[in-house]
mmCIF file of C-alpha atoms in Angstrom:
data_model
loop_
_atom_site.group_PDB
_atom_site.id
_atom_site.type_symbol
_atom_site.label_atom_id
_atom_site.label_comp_id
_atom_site.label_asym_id
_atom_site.label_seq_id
_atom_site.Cartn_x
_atom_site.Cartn_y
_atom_site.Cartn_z
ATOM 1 C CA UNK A 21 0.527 19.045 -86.674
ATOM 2 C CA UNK A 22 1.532 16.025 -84.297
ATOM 3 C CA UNK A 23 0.950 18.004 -81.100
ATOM 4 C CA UNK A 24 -2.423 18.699 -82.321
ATOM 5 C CA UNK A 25 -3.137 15.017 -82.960
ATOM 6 C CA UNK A 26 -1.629 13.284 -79.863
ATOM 7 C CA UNK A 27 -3.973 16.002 -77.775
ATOM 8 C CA UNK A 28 -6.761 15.239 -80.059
ATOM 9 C CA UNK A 29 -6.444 11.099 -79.027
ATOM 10 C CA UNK A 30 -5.197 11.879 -75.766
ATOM 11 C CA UNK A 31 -2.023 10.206 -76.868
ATOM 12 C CA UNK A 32 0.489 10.970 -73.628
ATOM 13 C CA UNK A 33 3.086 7.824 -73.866
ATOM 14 C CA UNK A 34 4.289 5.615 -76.227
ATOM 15 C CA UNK A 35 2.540 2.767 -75.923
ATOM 16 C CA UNK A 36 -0.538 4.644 -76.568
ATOM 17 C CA UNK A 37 1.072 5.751 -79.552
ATOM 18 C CA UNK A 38 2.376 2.403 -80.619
ATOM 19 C CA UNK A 39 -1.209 1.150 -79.979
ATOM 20 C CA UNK A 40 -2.968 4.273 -81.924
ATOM 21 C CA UNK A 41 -0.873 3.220 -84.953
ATOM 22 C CA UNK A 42 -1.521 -0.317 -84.228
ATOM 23 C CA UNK A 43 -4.891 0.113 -84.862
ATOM 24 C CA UNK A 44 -4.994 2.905 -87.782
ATOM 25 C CA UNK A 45 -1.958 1.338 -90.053
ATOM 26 C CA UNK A 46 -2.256 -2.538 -89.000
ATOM 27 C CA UNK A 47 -5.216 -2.953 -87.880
ATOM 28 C CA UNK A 48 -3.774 -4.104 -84.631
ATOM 29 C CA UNK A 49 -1.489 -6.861 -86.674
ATOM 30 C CA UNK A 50 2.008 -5.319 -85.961
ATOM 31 C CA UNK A 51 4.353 -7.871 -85.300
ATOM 32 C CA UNK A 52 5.690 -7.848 -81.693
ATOM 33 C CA UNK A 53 9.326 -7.741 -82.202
ATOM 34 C CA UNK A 54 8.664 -4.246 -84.312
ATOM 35 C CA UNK A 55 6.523 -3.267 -81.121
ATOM 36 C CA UNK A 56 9.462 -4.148 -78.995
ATOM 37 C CA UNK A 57 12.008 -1.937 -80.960
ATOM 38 C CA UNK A 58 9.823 0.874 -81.189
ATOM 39 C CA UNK A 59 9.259 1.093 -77.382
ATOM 40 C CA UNK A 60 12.432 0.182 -76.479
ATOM 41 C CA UNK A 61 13.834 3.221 -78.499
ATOM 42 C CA UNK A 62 11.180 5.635 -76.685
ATOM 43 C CA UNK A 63 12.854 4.164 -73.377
ATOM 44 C CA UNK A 64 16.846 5.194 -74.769
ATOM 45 C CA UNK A 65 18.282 8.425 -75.721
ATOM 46 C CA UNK A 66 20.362 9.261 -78.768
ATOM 47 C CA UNK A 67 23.140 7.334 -77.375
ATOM 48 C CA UNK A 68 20.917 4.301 -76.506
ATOM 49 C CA UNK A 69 21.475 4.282 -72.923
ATOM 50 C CA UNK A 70 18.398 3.892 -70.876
ATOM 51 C CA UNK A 71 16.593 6.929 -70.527
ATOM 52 C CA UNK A 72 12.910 6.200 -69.468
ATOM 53 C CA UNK A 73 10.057 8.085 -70.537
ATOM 54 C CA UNK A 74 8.587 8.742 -67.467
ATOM 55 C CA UNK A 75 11.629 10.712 -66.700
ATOM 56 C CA UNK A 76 11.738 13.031 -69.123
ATOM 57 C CA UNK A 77 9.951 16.548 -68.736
ATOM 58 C CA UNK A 78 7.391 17.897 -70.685
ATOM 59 C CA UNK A 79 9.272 18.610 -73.891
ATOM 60 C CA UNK A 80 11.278 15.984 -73.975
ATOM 61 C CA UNK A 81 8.586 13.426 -74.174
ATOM 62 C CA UNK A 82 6.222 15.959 -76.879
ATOM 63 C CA UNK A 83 9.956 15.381 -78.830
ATOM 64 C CA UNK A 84 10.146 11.909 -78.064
ATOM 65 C CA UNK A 85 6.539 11.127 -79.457
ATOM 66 C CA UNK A 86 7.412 13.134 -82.876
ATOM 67 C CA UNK A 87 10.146 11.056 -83.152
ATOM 68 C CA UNK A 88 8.689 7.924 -82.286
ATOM 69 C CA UNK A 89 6.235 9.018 -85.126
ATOM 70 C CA UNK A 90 8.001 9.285 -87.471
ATOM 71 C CA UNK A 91 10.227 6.101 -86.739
ATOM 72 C CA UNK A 92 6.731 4.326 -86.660
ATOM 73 C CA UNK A 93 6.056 5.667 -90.280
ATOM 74 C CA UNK A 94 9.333 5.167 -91.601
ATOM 75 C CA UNK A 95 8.929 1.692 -90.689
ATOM 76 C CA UNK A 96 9.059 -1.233 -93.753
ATOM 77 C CA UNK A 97 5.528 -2.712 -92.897
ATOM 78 C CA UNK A 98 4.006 0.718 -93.185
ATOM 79 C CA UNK A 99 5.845 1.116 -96.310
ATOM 80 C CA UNK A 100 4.018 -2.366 -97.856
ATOM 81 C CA UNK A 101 0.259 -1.119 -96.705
#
């Protein structure tokens, strides 16, 4: 359950989520430009226009972080670990 382990690391924006899978998958290697695309889509909406996440309410940004999850995880240098 994703909700269950952003509250459990008190995971509340993306860069702390970036950072959490920094650490776990990478041990804290991930190359920048990958960093850069993965917060700048948790910045855009589906269109990519800019849609900050500090504007979005509450469920929008638990839906953002699942799907910055899973972009994180579908990304190629996880895939090589």
């Amino acid at each position: 359950d994703i909700d269950a382990m952003l509250a459990a690391h008190a995971i509340t924006t993306p860069v702390a989520l970036v950072d959490y899978f920094d650490r776990l998958l990478y041990d804290g290697a991930l190359d920048l430009a990958r960093r850069s695309v993965l917060l700048e889509f948790a910045n855009t909406d589906q269109a990519g226009a800019p849609s900050p996440f500090e504007n979005l309410g509450a469920s929008a940004r638990r839906t953002r972080l699942r799907e910055l999850t899973g972009l994180i995880l579908a990304a190629p240098e996880f895939q090589y670990q």
